[in-house]
Coordinates of C-alpha atoms in Angstrom, one line a residue:
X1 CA -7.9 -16.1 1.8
X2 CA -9.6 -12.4 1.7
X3 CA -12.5 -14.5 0.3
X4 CA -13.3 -17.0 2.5
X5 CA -12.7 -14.3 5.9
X6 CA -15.6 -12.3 3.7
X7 CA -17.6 -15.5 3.8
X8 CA -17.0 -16.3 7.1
X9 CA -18.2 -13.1 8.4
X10 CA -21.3 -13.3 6.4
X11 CA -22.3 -16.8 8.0
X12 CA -21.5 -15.5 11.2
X13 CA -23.9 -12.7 10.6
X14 CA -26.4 -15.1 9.5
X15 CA -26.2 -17.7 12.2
X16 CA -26.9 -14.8 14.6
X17 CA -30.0 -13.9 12.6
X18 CA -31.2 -17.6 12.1
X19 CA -31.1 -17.4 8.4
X20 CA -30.0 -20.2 5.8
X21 CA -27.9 -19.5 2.6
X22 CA -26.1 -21.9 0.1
X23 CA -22.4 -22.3 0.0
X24 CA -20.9 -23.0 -3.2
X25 CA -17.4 -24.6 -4.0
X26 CA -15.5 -26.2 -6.5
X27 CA -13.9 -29.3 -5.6
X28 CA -12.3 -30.0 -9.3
X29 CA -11.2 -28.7 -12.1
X30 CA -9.7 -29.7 -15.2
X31 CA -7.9 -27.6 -18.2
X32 CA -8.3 -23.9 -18.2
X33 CA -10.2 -22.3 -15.4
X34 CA -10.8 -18.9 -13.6
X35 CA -10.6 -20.6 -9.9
X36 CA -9.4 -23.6 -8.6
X37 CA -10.8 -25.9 -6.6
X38 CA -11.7 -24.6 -3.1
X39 CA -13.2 -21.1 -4.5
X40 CA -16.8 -20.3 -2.7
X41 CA -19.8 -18.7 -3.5
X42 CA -22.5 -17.5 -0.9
X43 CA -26.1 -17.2 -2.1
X44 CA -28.1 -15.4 0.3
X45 CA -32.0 -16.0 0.3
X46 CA -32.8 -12.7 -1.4
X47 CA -30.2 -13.7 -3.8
X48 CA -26.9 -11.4 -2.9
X49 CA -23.8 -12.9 -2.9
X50 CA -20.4 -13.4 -1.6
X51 CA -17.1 -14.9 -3.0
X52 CA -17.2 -15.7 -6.7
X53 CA -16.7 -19.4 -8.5
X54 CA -15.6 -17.7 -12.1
X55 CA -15.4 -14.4 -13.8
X56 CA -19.0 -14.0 -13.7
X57 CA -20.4 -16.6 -16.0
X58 CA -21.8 -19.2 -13.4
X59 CA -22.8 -17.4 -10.8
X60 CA -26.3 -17.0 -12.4
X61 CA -26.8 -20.8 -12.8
X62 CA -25.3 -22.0 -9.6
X63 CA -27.5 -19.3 -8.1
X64 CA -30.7 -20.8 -9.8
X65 CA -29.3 -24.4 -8.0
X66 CA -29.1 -22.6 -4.7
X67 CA -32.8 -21.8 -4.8
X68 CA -33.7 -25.6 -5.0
X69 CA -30.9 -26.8 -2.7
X70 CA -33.0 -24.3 -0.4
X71 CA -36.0 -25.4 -0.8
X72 CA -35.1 -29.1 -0.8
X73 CA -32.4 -29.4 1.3
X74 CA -30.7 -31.8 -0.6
X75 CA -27.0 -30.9 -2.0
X76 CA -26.1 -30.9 -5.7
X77 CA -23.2 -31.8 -7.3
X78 CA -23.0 -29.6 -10.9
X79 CA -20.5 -30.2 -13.6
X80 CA -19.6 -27.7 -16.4
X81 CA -17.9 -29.2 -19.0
X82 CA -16.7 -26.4 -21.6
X83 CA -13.7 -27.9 -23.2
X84 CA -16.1 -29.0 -26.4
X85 CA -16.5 -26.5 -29.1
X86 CA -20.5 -27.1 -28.5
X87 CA -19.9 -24.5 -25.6
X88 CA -23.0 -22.5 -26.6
X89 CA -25.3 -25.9 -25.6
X90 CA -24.3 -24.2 -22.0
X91 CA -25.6 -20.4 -23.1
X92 CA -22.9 -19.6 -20.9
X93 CA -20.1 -18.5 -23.6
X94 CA -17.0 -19.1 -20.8
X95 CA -14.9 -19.9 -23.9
X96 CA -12.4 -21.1 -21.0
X97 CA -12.2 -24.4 -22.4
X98 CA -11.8 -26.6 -18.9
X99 CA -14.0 -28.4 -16.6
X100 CA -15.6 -27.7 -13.4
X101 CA -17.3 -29.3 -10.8
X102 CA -19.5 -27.1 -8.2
X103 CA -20.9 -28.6 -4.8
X104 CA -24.1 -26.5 -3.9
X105 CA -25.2 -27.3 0.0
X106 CA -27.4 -25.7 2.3
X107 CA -26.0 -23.8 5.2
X108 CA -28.2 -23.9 8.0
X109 CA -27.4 -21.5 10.8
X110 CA -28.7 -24.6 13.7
X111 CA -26.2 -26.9 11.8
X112 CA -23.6 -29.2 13.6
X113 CA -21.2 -28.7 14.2
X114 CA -20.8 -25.3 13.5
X115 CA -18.1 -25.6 10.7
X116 CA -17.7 -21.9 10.2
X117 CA -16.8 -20.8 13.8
X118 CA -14.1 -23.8 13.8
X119 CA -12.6 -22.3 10.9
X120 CA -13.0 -18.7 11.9
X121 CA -10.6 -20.1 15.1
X122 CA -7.8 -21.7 12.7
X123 CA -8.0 -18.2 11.0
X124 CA -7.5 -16.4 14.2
X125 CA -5.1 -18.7 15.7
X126 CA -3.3 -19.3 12.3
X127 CA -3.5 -22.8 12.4
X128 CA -3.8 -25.8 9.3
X129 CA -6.9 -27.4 8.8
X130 CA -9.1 -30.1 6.6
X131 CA -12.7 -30.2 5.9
X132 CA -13.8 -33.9 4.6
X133 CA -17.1 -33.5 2.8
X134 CA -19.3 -36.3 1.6
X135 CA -20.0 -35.3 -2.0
X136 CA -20.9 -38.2 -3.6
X137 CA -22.8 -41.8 -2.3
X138 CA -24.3 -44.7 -3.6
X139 CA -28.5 -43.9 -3.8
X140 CA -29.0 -46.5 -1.0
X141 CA -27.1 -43.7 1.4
X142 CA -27.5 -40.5 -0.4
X143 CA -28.6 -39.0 2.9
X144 CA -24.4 -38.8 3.7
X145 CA -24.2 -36.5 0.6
X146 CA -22.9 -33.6 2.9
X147 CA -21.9 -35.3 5.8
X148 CA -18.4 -33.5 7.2
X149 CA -15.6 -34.1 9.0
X150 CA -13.6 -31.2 10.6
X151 CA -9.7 -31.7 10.8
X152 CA -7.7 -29.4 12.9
X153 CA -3.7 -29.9 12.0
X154 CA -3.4 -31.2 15.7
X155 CA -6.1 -31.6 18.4
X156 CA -9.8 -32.9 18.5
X157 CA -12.2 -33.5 15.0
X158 CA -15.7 -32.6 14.8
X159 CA -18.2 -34.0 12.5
X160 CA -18.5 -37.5 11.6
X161 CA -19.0 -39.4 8.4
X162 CA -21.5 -41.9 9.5
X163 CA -18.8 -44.6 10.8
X164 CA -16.1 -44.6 13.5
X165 CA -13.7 -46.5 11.5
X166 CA -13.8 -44.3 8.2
X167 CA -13.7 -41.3 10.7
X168 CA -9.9 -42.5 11.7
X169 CA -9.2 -43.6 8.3
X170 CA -10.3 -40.0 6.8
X171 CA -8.5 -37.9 9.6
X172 CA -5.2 -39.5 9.1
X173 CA -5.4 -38.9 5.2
X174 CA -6.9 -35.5 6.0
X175 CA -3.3 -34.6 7.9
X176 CA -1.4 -36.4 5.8
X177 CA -3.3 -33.3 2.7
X178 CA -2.5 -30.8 5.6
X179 CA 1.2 -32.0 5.4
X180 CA 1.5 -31.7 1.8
X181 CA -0.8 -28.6 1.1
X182 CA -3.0 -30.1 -1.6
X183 CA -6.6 -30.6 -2.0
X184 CA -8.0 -32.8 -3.9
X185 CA -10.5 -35.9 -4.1
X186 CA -10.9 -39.6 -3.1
X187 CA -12.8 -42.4 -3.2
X188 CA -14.4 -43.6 -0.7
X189 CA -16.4 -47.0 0.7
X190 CA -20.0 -46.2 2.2
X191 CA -22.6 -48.2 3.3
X192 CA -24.2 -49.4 -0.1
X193 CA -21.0 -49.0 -2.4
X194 CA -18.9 -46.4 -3.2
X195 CA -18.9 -42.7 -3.0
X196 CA -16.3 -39.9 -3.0
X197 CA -14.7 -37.3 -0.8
X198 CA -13.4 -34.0 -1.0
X199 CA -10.7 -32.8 0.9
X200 CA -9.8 -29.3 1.5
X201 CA -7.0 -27.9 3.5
X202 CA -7.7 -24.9 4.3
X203 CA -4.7 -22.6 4.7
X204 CA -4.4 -19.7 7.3
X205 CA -4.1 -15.9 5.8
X206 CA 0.0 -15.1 5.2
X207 CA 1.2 -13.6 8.2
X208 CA 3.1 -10.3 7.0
X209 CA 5.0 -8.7 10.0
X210 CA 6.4 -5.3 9.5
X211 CA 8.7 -3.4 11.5
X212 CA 8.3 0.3 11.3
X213 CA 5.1 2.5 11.1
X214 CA 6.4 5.3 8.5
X215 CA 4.0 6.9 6.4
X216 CA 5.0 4.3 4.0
X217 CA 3.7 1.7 6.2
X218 CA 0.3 2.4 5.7
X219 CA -0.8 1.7 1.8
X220 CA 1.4 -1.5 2.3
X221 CA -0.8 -3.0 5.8
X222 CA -3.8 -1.6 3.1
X223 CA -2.9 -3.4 0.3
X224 CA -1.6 -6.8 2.3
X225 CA -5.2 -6.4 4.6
X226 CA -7.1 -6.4 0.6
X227 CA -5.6 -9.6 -0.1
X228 CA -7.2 -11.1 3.4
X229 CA -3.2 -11.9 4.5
X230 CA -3.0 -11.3 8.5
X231 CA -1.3 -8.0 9.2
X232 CA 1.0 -7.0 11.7
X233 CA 3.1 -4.2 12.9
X234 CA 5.8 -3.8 15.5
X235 CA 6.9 -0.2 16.3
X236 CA 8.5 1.7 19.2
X237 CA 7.0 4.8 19.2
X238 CA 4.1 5.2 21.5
X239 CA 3.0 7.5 18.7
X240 CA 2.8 5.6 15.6
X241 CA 2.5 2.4 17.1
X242 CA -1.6 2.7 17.1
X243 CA -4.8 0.9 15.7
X244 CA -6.2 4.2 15.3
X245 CA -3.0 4.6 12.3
X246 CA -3.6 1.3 11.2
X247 CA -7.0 0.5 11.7
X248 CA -7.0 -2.5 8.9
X249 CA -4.1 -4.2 11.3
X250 CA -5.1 -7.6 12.8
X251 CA -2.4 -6.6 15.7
X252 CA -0.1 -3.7 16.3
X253 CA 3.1 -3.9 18.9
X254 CA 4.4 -1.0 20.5
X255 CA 7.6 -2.6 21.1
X256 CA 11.0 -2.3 21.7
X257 CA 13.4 -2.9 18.7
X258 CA 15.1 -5.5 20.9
X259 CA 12.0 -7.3 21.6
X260 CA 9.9 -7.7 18.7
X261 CA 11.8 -11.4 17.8
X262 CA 10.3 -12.5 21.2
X263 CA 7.1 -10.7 21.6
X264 CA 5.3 -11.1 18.2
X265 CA 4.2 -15.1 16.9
X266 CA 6.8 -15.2 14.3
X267 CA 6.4 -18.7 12.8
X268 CA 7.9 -20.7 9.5
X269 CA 4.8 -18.8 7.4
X270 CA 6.0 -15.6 8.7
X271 CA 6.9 -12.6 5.8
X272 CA 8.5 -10.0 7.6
X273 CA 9.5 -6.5 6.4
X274 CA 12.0 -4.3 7.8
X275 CA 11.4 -0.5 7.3
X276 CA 12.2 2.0 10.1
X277 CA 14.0 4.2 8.0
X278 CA 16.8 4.4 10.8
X279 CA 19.9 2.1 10.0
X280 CA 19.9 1.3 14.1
X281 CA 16.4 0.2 14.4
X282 CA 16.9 -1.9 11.2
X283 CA 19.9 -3.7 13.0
X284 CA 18.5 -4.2 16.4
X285 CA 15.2 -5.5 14.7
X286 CA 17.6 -7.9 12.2
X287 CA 19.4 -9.1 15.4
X288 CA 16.4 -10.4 16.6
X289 CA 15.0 -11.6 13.8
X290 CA 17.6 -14.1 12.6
X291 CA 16.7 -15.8 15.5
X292 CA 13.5 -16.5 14.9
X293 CA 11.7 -19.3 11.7
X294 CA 10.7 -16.4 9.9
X295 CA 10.3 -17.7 6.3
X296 CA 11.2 -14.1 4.3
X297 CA 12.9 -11.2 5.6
X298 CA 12.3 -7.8 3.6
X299 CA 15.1 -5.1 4.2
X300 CA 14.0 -1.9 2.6
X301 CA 16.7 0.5 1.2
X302 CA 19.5 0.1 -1.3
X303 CA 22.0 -3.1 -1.3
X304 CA 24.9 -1.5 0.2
X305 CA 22.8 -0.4 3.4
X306 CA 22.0 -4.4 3.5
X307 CA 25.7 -5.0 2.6
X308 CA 26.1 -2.4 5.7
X309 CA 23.6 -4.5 7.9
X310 CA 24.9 -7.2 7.6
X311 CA 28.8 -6.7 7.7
X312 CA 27.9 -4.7 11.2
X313 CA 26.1 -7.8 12.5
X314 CA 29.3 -9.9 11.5
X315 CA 31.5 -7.2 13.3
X316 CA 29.2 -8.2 16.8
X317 CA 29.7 -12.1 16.5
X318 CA 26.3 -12.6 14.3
X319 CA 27.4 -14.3 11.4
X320 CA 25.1 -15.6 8.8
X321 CA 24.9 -19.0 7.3
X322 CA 24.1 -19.9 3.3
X323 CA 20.4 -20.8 4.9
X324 CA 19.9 -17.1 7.1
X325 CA 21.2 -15.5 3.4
X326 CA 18.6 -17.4 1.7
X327 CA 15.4 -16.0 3.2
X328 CA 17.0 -12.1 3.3
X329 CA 15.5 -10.2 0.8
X330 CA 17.4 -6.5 0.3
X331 CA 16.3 -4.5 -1.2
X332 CA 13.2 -5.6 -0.5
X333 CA 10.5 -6.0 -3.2
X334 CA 10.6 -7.0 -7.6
X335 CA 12.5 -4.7 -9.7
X336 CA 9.4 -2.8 -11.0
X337 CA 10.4 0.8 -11.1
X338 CA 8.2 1.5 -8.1
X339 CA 9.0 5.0 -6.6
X340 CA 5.7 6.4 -4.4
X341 CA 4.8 4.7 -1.4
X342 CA 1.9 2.8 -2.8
X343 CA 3.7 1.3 -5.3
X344 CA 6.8 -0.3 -3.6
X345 CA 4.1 -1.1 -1.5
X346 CA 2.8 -3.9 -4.7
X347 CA 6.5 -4.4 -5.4
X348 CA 7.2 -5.8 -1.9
X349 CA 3.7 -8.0 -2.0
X350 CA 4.2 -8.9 -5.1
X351 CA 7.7 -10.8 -4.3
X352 CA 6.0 -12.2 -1.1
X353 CA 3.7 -13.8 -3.2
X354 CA 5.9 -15.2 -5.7
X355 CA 8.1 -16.5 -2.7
X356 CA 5.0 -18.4 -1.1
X357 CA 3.8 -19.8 -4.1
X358 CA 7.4 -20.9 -4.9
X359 CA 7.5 -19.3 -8.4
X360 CA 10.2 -17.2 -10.4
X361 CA 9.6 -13.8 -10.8
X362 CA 8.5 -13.0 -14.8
X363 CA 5.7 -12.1 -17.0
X364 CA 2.8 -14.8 -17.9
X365 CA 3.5 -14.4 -21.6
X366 CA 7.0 -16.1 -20.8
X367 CA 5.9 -18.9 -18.5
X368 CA 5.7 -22.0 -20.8
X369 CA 3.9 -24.0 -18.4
X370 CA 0.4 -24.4 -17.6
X371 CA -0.9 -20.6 -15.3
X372 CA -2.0 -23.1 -12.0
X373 CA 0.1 -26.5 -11.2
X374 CA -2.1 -29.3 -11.9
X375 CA -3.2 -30.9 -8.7
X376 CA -4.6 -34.1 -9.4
X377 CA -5.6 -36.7 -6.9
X378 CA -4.0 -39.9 -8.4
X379 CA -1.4 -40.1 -5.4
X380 CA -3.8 -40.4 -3.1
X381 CA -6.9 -41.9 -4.2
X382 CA -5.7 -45.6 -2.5
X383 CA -5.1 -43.9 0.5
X384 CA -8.5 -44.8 2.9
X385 CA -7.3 -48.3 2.8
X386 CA -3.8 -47.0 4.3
X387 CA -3.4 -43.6 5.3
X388 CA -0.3 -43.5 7.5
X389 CA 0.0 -40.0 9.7
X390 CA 2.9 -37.9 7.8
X391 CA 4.7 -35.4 10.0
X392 CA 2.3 -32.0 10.2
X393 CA 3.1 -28.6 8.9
X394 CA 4.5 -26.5 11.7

């Protein structure tokens, strides 16, 4: 997510200056790659860049393509096949032995609509979305190679794919990829034969909420703002509760303990960390919280001042169901041997992130399966012909 805020803010930059760049992404992959699909690169007209597509290896190439998608103005779809031994043929030496497919478009800053501010306002109001892009069509209607569709998770589209009806066809599959977090790629009728889609949802930054503004506070909002999550903190003191302290914050609460349940946006995507460092803060704040969808609740300190927590909230009429146990998290953080500030910091990221991405908690050497879940697009590729609307992720 820190990649495509970086890229955002570059376009925006651009648009205001009237200049054109080429966007990058992948929109499949198969075997062993360094991104997956979705990953950008921005090529700049004097050839500086933003996001990255690999580990370095294909920049240079796709760059080269960028410089006659500019010229030309026609998109190019580029596939990288590396999963022969004849990897040399490529003079690109990945050795990554997968395959890769790169869409290369123009951006031009007059374009319409103006996909980058409508995704700059999903990041900002941390909502779901899906962009439908044209990336393949029959040569009869290659002039649709490109052609969008913008998919909020609830409220207007913009954009159009040439045709009412495939618009409502592609909007209802587009929130039905929304529902079920998955991008991936479809077929698609156009006029003169067939073509294909790619659907992205694009997911807002993790909201991380935490409670407290110690000392310790501040490597972890540095750390959580480097991986482009959206950073909050809630404290009570006039004193510590300031942007000046926490200048990489995307919002900081001076708020009471009692309040900060009902005053911050604390949704089912929320990550929430407790860490006053005063065992009366920590229980007024967890009073509150319990209340709300948060997904994760950090508690830092040892187990028994959880134990302590918790049997004191019991003792007041707040007991806790099987589910409310389930998404506590004390001590807060992977058993790492952290000790300074900075690194409990990584220890408590590191669990959010496992948590999200639904995954145990162990090395890679371990993991028998494949590093990244296949996602393949063989459950949807009937779906134009009858995309039903799914309920949407809240």
């Amino acid at each position: 997510m820190k990649e495509i805020r970086e890229i955002l803010n570059a376009l925006a930059v651009m648009r205001a200056r009237g200049e054109p760049a080429a966007l990058a992404t992948i929109i499949r992959v198969a075997g062993s790659t360094y991104r997956r699909a979705g990953a950008r690169l921005l090529i700049r007209q004097d050839e500086t860049t933003v996001g990255s597509i690999s580990g370095g290896c294909l920049e240079g190439d796709v760059a080269e393509a960028a410089r006659e998608v500019l010229r030309t103005g026609r998109a190019r779809l580029m596939t990288y096949d590396l999963t022969a031994d004849d990897d040399a043929v490529w003079g690109l030496g990945l050795g990554c032995n997968g395959k890769i497919e790169v869409f290369v478009e123009a951006v031009r800053p007059d374009a319409k609509p103006d996909v980058a501010a409508l995704l700059q306002a999903c990041i900002d109001d941390r909502k779901f979305a899906a962009l439908a892009t044209v990336i393949a069509s029959p040569p009869e209607s290659d002039r649709t190679v490109g052609a969008r569709l913008f998919v909020p998770e609830e409220g207007r589209v913009a954009g159009s794919l040439g045709d009412p009806a495939l618009d409502a066809r592609v909007t209802a599959l587009a929130r039905r990829q929304i529902a079920d977090g998955k991008t991936t790629t479809v077929p698609v009728d156009l006029p003169g034969g067939r073509g294909e889609l790619f659907i992205e949802v694009i997911t807002p930054p993790l909201p991380l909420l935490v409670c407290g503004a110690g000392h310790d506070v501040v490597p972890l909002v540095r750390q959580a703002h480097e991986q482009g999550w959206w950073v909050m903190v809630a404290d009570s003191r006039p004193a510590f509760a300031t942007r000046a302290r926490f200048p990489q914050a995307d919002e900081v609460f001076l708020v009471e303990d009692r309040d900060v349940g009902r005053t911050v946006r604390i949704d089912r995507q929320t990550f929430v960390v407790v860490m006053t460092h005063n065992f009366l803060h920590d229980l007024e704040i967890l009073r509150g919280l319990l209340a709300t969808p948060a997904r994760y609740i950090g508690l830092l300190g040892p187990r028994a001042r959880t134990d302590k927590l918790l049997a004191e909230l019991e003792r007041t009429g707040v007991t806790l169901d099987d589910a409310q146990r389930a998404r506590l998290y004390g001590p807060v953080g992977l058993d790492t041997g952290a000790d300074s500030p900075e690194e409990i910091a990584l220890s408590i990221l590191a669990e959010i992130l496992a948590v999200r991405n639904g995954r145990e908690t162990t090395s890679l050497r371990n993991r028998r399966r494949p590093i990244h879940d296949p996602a393949g697009a063989e459950s949807v590729a009937a779906s134009l012909a009858d995309a039903p609307d799914r309920p949407r992720r809240g």
